[in-house]
Coordinates of C-alpha atoms in Angstrom, one line a residue:
M1 CA 64.0 153.1 108.1
K2 CA 61.9 155.3 105.8
P3 CA 62.2 152.9 102.7
I4 CA 61.1 150.0 104.9
K5 CA 58.1 151.9 106.1
N6 CA 57.1 153.0 102.5
F7 CA 57.6 149.4 101.2
F8 CA 55.5 148.0 104.1
L9 CA 52.7 150.4 103.6
A10 CA 52.8 150.0 99.7
I11 CA 52.2 146.2 100.1
F12 CA 50.0 145.9 103.1
L13 CA 47.4 148.7 102.6
P14 CA 46.2 147.8 99.1
V15 CA 46.1 144.0 100.0
I16 CA 44.1 144.6 103.1
Y17 CA 41.6 147.0 101.2
L18 CA 41.1 144.3 98.5
E19 CA 40.6 141.4 101.1
L20 CA 38.1 143.4 103.1
G21 CA 36.1 144.0 100.1
H22 CA 36.2 140.4 98.9
S23 CA 33.1 138.8 100.3
Q24 CA 32.9 135.7 98.2
E25 CA 33.4 132.8 100.5
K26 CA 35.7 129.9 99.4
T27 CA 35.6 126.5 100.7
F28 CA 37.8 123.6 100.2
E29 CA 37.0 120.0 99.5
Y30 CA 39.2 116.9 100.5
N31 CA 39.0 114.3 97.8
V32 CA 40.1 110.8 99.1
D33 CA 40.8 109.8 95.3
E34 CA 43.8 112.1 95.3
Q35 CA 45.5 109.9 98.0
K36 CA 48.2 107.6 96.5
K37 CA 47.3 104.0 97.3
L38 CA 50.3 101.7 97.2
S39 CA 48.4 98.5 98.0
E40 CA 45.0 97.7 99.4
G41 CA 44.6 99.3 102.8
F42 CA 47.9 101.0 102.8
L43 CA 48.2 104.8 102.1
L44 CA 51.2 106.9 101.7
L45 CA 51.2 110.7 101.4
P46 CA 54.6 112.1 100.8
E47 CA 55.0 115.9 100.6
V48 CA 57.8 118.4 100.0
F49 CA 57.7 121.9 101.3
L50 CA 60.0 124.7 99.9
N51 CA 60.2 127.9 102.0
L52 CA 61.4 130.8 100.0
T53 CA 62.3 133.8 102.2
G54 CA 63.8 137.2 101.4
S55 CA 64.3 140.0 103.8
V56 CA 65.0 143.8 104.0
L57 CA 66.8 145.1 107.1
D58 CA 67.5 148.8 108.1
S59 CA 71.0 148.1 109.3
D60 CA 74.1 146.0 108.7
T61 CA 73.0 143.4 111.0
P62 CA 73.1 140.0 109.2
V63 CA 69.9 138.0 108.9
S64 CA 71.6 135.3 110.9
G65 CA 72.1 137.8 113.7
L66 CA 68.2 138.0 114.2
A67 CA 67.8 134.3 114.0
T68 CA 67.0 132.5 117.3
S69 CA 66.6 129.1 115.7
E70 CA 68.5 127.2 113.0
H71 CA 65.1 126.9 111.1
D72 CA 64.9 130.7 111.1
P73 CA 66.1 132.5 107.9
Q74 CA 69.8 132.7 107.8
K75 CA 70.5 134.8 104.7
D76 CA 69.0 137.8 102.9
Y77 CA 67.2 135.5 100.5
Q78 CA 67.3 131.7 100.3
I79 CA 65.2 128.6 100.2
H80 CA 65.3 127.6 103.9
P81 CA 64.5 125.1 105.0
V82 CA 63.4 122.3 102.6
E83 CA 61.0 119.9 104.4
L84 CA 60.0 116.3 103.7
H85 CA 56.7 115.2 105.2
I86 CA 55.4 111.7 104.8
D87 CA 52.2 110.4 106.4
A88 CA 51.5 106.7 106.1
Q89 CA 48.4 104.7 107.1
L90 CA 48.8 100.9 107.4
N91 CA 45.2 100.3 108.6
E92 CA 42.5 101.7 110.6
S93 CA 44.7 101.4 113.8
I94 CA 48.2 101.9 112.7
S95 CA 49.8 105.0 111.2
G96 CA 53.2 106.4 110.7
L97 CA 55.0 109.8 110.3
V98 CA 58.4 110.7 108.9
Y99 CA 59.5 114.4 108.9
G100 CA 62.9 115.4 107.5
I101 CA 64.5 118.8 107.0
A102 CA 67.4 120.3 105.1
L103 CA 68.9 123.6 106.3
Q104 CA 71.2 126.1 104.8
N105 CA 73.4 128.5 107.0
E106 CA 74.8 131.8 106.3
D107 CA 77.9 130.2 104.7
D108 CA 75.8 128.3 102.2
E109 CA 76.4 125.0 103.9
W110 CA 73.7 122.5 103.9
E111 CA 72.8 119.9 106.6
A112 CA 69.9 117.5 106.7
G113 CA 68.3 115.4 109.4
I114 CA 65.3 113.5 110.4
E115 CA 63.3 115.2 113.2
E116 CA 60.4 112.9 113.4
A117 CA 60.0 109.1 112.5
K118 CA 57.2 107.4 114.5
I119 CA 54.6 104.8 114.4
T120 CA 51.2 105.2 116.3
Y121 CA 48.8 102.7 117.3
D122 CA 45.1 103.8 118.0
F123 CA 43.5 101.5 120.7
N124 CA 40.3 103.4 120.3
D125 CA 39.0 107.0 119.7
S126 CA 40.4 108.0 123.2
L127 CA 43.7 106.4 123.6
S128 CA 46.7 105.9 121.4
I129 CA 50.5 105.1 121.7
S130 CA 53.4 106.2 119.6
G131 CA 57.0 105.1 119.4
G132 CA 60.1 106.5 117.7
Q133 CA 61.4 109.9 117.5
F134 CA 58.9 112.8 117.7
L135 CA 58.3 116.4 118.7
N136 CA 56.9 116.6 122.2
R137 CA 53.5 118.1 122.8
F138 CA 54.6 121.1 124.8
G139 CA 52.3 124.1 124.5
F140 CA 51.0 125.4 121.3
Q141 CA 54.1 125.6 119.1
N142 CA 56.6 122.8 119.6
Q143 CA 54.8 120.2 117.6
N144 CA 54.4 122.6 114.6
H145 CA 56.6 121.9 111.5
V146 CA 58.0 124.9 109.9
H147 CA 55.4 125.0 107.2
M148 CA 52.8 125.0 110.0
R149 CA 54.0 128.2 111.7
D150 CA 51.9 131.3 111.7
F151 CA 54.9 133.5 111.4
V152 CA 58.3 133.4 109.5
N153 CA 60.4 132.9 112.6
Q154 CA 60.2 130.7 115.7
N155 CA 58.9 132.3 118.9
L156 CA 61.6 133.7 121.0
Q157 CA 60.7 131.6 124.2
N158 CA 60.5 128.5 122.2
S159 CA 63.9 129.0 120.6
R160 CA 65.7 129.4 123.9
L161 CA 63.8 127.5 126.5
L162 CA 62.9 124.3 124.4
S163 CA 66.2 123.2 122.8
D164 CA 66.4 125.5 119.8
G165 CA 62.7 125.6 119.5
E166 CA 62.2 121.8 118.9
L167 CA 61.9 119.7 122.1
I168 CA 62.5 116.1 120.5
T169 CA 62.3 112.8 122.3
R170 CA 63.3 109.3 121.2
G171 CA 61.0 107.0 123.1
I172 CA 57.2 106.5 123.6
E173 CA 54.2 108.9 124.0
F174 CA 50.6 108.3 125.1
N175 CA 47.6 110.5 124.1
Y176 CA 44.5 110.1 126.1
K177 CA 41.2 111.9 125.5
P178 CA 38.7 110.7 128.0
K179 CA 36.3 113.5 127.2
K180 CA 35.5 115.8 124.2
R181 CA 36.8 118.9 126.3
L182 CA 39.8 117.2 127.9
S183 CA 43.1 115.6 126.5
F184 CA 46.3 114.3 128.1
N185 CA 49.7 113.6 126.5
F186 CA 52.7 111.9 128.4
A187 CA 56.1 111.1 126.8
T188 CA 59.3 109.8 127.9
G189 CA 62.7 108.6 126.5
K190 CA 65.9 110.0 125.5
A191 CA 66.2 113.8 124.4
R192 CA 67.6 114.6 121.0
V193 CA 69.8 117.5 121.0
H194 CA 70.2 119.7 118.0
D195 CA 73.8 119.7 116.4
H196 CA 74.3 122.8 114.4
G197 CA 76.7 125.8 114.1
H198 CA 74.7 128.9 114.7
G199 CA 76.4 129.5 118.0
D200 CA 76.0 133.4 118.5
H201 CA 72.3 133.9 118.3
D202 CA 72.1 134.8 121.9
N203 CA 75.4 136.2 122.4
H204 CA 76.3 139.9 123.0
E205 CA 78.2 142.0 120.4
G206 CA 81.8 142.8 121.2
E207 CA 82.9 139.5 122.3
D208 CA 85.7 137.5 120.3
H209 CA 84.9 134.3 118.4
D210 CA 86.5 132.0 121.3
D211 CA 84.3 133.6 123.8
H212 CA 81.2 133.1 121.6
E213 CA 82.0 129.4 121.2
E214 CA 82.7 129.0 125.0
H215 CA 79.7 131.0 125.9
H216 CA 77.3 129.2 123.5
I217 CA 78.5 125.7 124.7
E218 CA 77.7 126.7 128.4
A219 CA 74.4 128.2 127.4
D220 CA 73.3 125.1 125.4
G221 CA 74.4 122.9 128.3
I222 CA 71.3 123.9 130.2
N223 CA 69.0 122.1 127.4
I224 CA 67.7 118.8 128.4
S225 CA 70.0 116.3 126.7
D226 CA 69.7 112.9 128.4
W227 CA 66.5 111.3 129.8
I228 CA 63.4 113.4 129.5
A229 CA 59.7 113.1 130.6
S230 CA 57.1 115.4 129.7
T231 CA 53.3 116.0 129.9
D232 CA 50.8 118.4 128.4
V233 CA 47.1 118.8 129.4
R234 CA 44.5 120.8 127.5
Y235 CA 40.9 121.5 128.5
F236 CA 38.1 123.4 126.8
L237 CA 36.2 125.5 129.3
D238 CA 33.1 125.7 127.2
E239 CA 31.1 123.1 125.4
N240 CA 31.4 124.8 121.9
Q241 CA 35.2 124.7 122.4
T242 CA 35.9 128.4 122.0
L243 CA 38.1 128.7 125.0
M244 CA 40.9 126.3 125.8
V245 CA 43.6 126.3 128.5
S246 CA 46.8 124.3 128.6
G247 CA 49.5 123.3 130.9
S248 CA 53.0 121.8 130.1
L249 CA 55.9 120.3 132.1
A250 CA 59.2 118.7 131.1
V251 CA 61.9 117.5 133.2
G252 CA 65.3 115.8 132.2
E253 CA 69.0 115.7 132.7
N254 CA 71.2 118.4 131.1
E255 CA 75.0 118.5 130.1
F256 CA 75.8 119.7 133.6
G257 CA 74.6 116.4 135.1
T258 CA 71.7 118.2 136.9
K259 CA 68.0 118.4 136.1
T260 CA 66.3 121.1 133.9
W261 CA 62.7 121.8 134.5
A262 CA 60.4 123.5 131.8
Y263 CA 56.9 124.6 132.4
G264 CA 54.3 126.3 130.5
A265 CA 50.7 127.5 130.6
G266 CA 48.6 128.9 127.7
V267 CA 45.1 130.1 126.8
Q268 CA 43.4 130.1 123.4
K269 CA 40.1 131.8 122.6
L270 CA 38.2 132.0 119.4
W271 CA 35.4 134.4 118.4
G272 CA 33.3 134.3 115.5
G273 CA 34.4 130.7 114.3
H274 CA 32.1 128.5 112.1
D275 CA 31.4 124.9 111.7
H276 CA 31.9 123.8 108.1
G277 CA 31.5 120.1 109.0
N278 CA 34.7 119.5 110.9
G279 CA 33.9 121.3 114.1
L280 CA 34.4 125.0 115.0
E281 CA 37.0 126.5 112.6
F282 CA 38.9 129.7 112.2
C283 CA 37.7 131.5 109.1
E284 CA 36.4 134.7 107.4
G285 CA 35.4 137.0 110.2
A286 CA 36.8 135.2 113.1
T287 CA 39.3 136.3 115.6
K288 CA 41.7 134.1 117.5
L289 CA 43.9 134.7 120.6
K290 CA 46.8 132.5 121.6
A291 CA 48.8 133.5 124.7
E292 CA 51.4 131.3 126.5
I293 CA 54.1 131.7 129.0
I294 CA 57.1 129.3 129.3
G295 CA 59.6 129.1 132.0
R296 CA 62.8 127.1 132.8
S297 CA 65.0 126.5 135.8
A298 CA 68.2 124.4 136.3
E299 CA 71.4 124.1 138.4
V300 CA 74.4 125.1 136.5
K301 CA 77.8 124.0 137.4
H302 CA 80.9 126.0 136.4
E303 CA 84.5 124.6 135.7
D304 CA 85.8 126.0 138.9
G305 CA 83.3 123.9 140.9
D306 CA 80.8 126.5 141.8
S307 CA 77.1 126.2 140.9
D308 CA 74.2 128.5 140.4
D309 CA 70.5 128.1 140.4
V310 CA 69.3 129.8 137.3
S311 CA 65.9 130.5 135.7
D312 CA 64.4 132.4 132.8
W313 CA 61.2 132.8 131.2
G314 CA 59.3 134.1 128.2
F315 CA 55.9 135.2 126.9
S316 CA 54.2 135.2 123.5
A317 CA 50.8 136.4 122.6
A318 CA 49.3 136.3 119.2
L319 CA 46.1 137.7 117.6
Y320 CA 44.6 136.6 114.3
Y321 CA 41.9 138.0 112.1
G322 CA 40.5 136.2 109.1
L323 CA 40.0 138.8 106.3
N324 CA 38.4 136.0 104.2
E325 CA 38.8 132.2 103.8
M326 CA 42.2 132.6 102.2
T327 CA 43.7 135.5 104.1
T328 CA 44.8 136.0 107.7
L329 CA 46.1 139.2 109.3
S330 CA 48.3 138.4 112.5
F331 CA 49.9 140.4 115.4
R332 CA 52.5 138.9 117.7
Q333 CA 54.1 140.3 120.7
E334 CA 57.1 138.5 122.5
Y335 CA 59.4 138.8 125.4
I336 CA 62.2 136.7 126.8
S337 CA 64.0 137.5 130.1
D338 CA 67.7 137.8 130.5
L339 CA 69.9 134.9 132.1
A340 CA 72.8 136.8 133.6
E341 CA 74.7 133.8 134.8
L342 CA 74.9 132.5 131.1
E343 CA 75.1 135.9 129.6
L344 CA 71.8 135.6 127.7
E345 CA 70.1 139.1 127.1
E346 CA 66.5 140.3 127.5
R347 CA 64.9 140.7 124.2
H348 CA 61.4 141.9 122.9
R349 CA 59.9 141.6 119.5
T350 CA 56.8 142.9 117.9
S351 CA 55.4 141.2 114.6
F352 CA 52.7 142.0 112.0
A353 CA 52.1 139.4 109.3
L354 CA 49.7 139.1 106.3
T355 CA 49.3 135.5 105.1
R356 CA 47.3 134.4 102.1
N357 CA 46.8 131.0 100.4
L358 CA 47.7 132.0 96.9
T359 CA 46.7 128.6 95.5
N360 CA 45.8 125.2 97.1
N361 CA 49.7 124.5 97.5
V362 CA 51.3 128.0 97.5
L363 CA 51.1 130.3 100.5
G364 CA 52.5 133.9 100.5
R365 CA 53.4 135.9 103.6
I366 CA 54.7 139.3 104.4
Q367 CA 55.8 140.1 108.0
Y368 CA 57.2 143.1 109.7
D369 CA 59.4 142.7 112.9
Y370 CA 60.6 145.2 115.4
N371 CA 63.3 143.8 117.6
R372 CA 64.7 145.3 120.8
A373 CA 67.7 144.1 123.0
D374 CA 71.1 145.3 124.0
S375 CA 72.9 143.9 121.1
I376 CA 70.2 144.7 118.5
E377 CA 68.8 148.2 119.4
D378 CA 65.6 149.1 117.6
E379 CA 66.1 146.7 114.6
H380 CA 63.5 146.6 111.9
A381 CA 63.1 143.9 109.6
L382 CA 60.7 143.1 106.8
W383 CA 60.1 139.5 105.5
L384 CA 58.7 138.1 102.3
Q385 CA 58.0 134.4 102.4
F386 CA 56.4 131.9 99.9
Q387 CA 55.8 128.3 100.9
I388 CA 55.3 125.7 98.1
G389 CA 53.9 122.3 98.9
I390 CA 54.6 119.5 96.4
G391 CA 52.7 116.2 96.6
G392 CA 50.3 115.2 99.3
S393 CA 46.6 115.6 98.9
G394 CA 46.9 118.7 96.8
D395 CA 45.7 121.2 99.3
S396 CA 48.8 121.8 101.4
H397 CA 47.8 125.1 102.8
A398 CA 44.0 125.0 102.4
N399 CA 43.5 124.7 106.1
H400 CA 46.2 127.2 107.2
N401 CA 45.2 128.6 110.4
H402 CA 41.7 127.1 109.9

């Protein structure tokens, strides 16, 4: 553990010192001329994101053993994942989005898929409808693509409770914002289930491979896999929009033929934000708090015909501080409860991260994790990540966390 601490301090302390002394404010300009116009009135903005991640662990635990989502790092160092993000604008009312991803597992095998492909029609400034395949608006994290995350890895509660961290629906969704401080989202359709092979992320050590596969299939069976309906409500408690509360609910049929309910509540508070022309923003000297709790309940049927009513829940709280316009210092505390009926264990994780926009399209991040669980006792991990954006408007990370 001592080499990790020395490495951690050697990198973090000088950077923090330099950033605190860096007082020159940097702003970013968005130039419409940089957009690629294929024809009059039609705009297409393709962008590719490369996520380069390396790690230092203080034990023989493989990187994949700490991952809770297939989008989390799987190897000591790798480009994972590769993301394709395409925004399209047909006219003032019709827009589109395509989001694809390529993943590499610990066996160097690649798989690719489309996670979002939707068309949106804006009736007016308050109401829009979208159709296709999309990430549901459930809480603060579910709609974020990998390059939009504030930390290297997915939140514990999202990974387990929301279908591997990405609750995806093939159907329609409505967004309604009747007032400046209030917004609603409603979605319904068919849930898309992840098809991947990281079957032992939530399993205990000491079980043989066959037990791993059988356990994982049963544990995954609680995820919503058929019809789904979800809703999300957000409300700013103050007129200057510094304090927001949210509530989320999703229900659908699982692989056991019963209903799974997922529910969440969150709060977000901003101190010291500034208005640079786009409303209140997180920037230099600002502090932001995001805290959220997510729960899940379902009836699980076993092969012998017996059934159990099961439930689990998780909590995540993150605190951010803007060292300057380019750099953010972040802290995250997480907890996920056990689910004895499916042999899913309780887990805690504490994270510290320093994130900096090195250029307009290159982001660098260093992160430290402290993991606690029965199968990974006091596991320390240090991550170094670079995100490279190619294409788009040329300012991929200019508004990261802002």
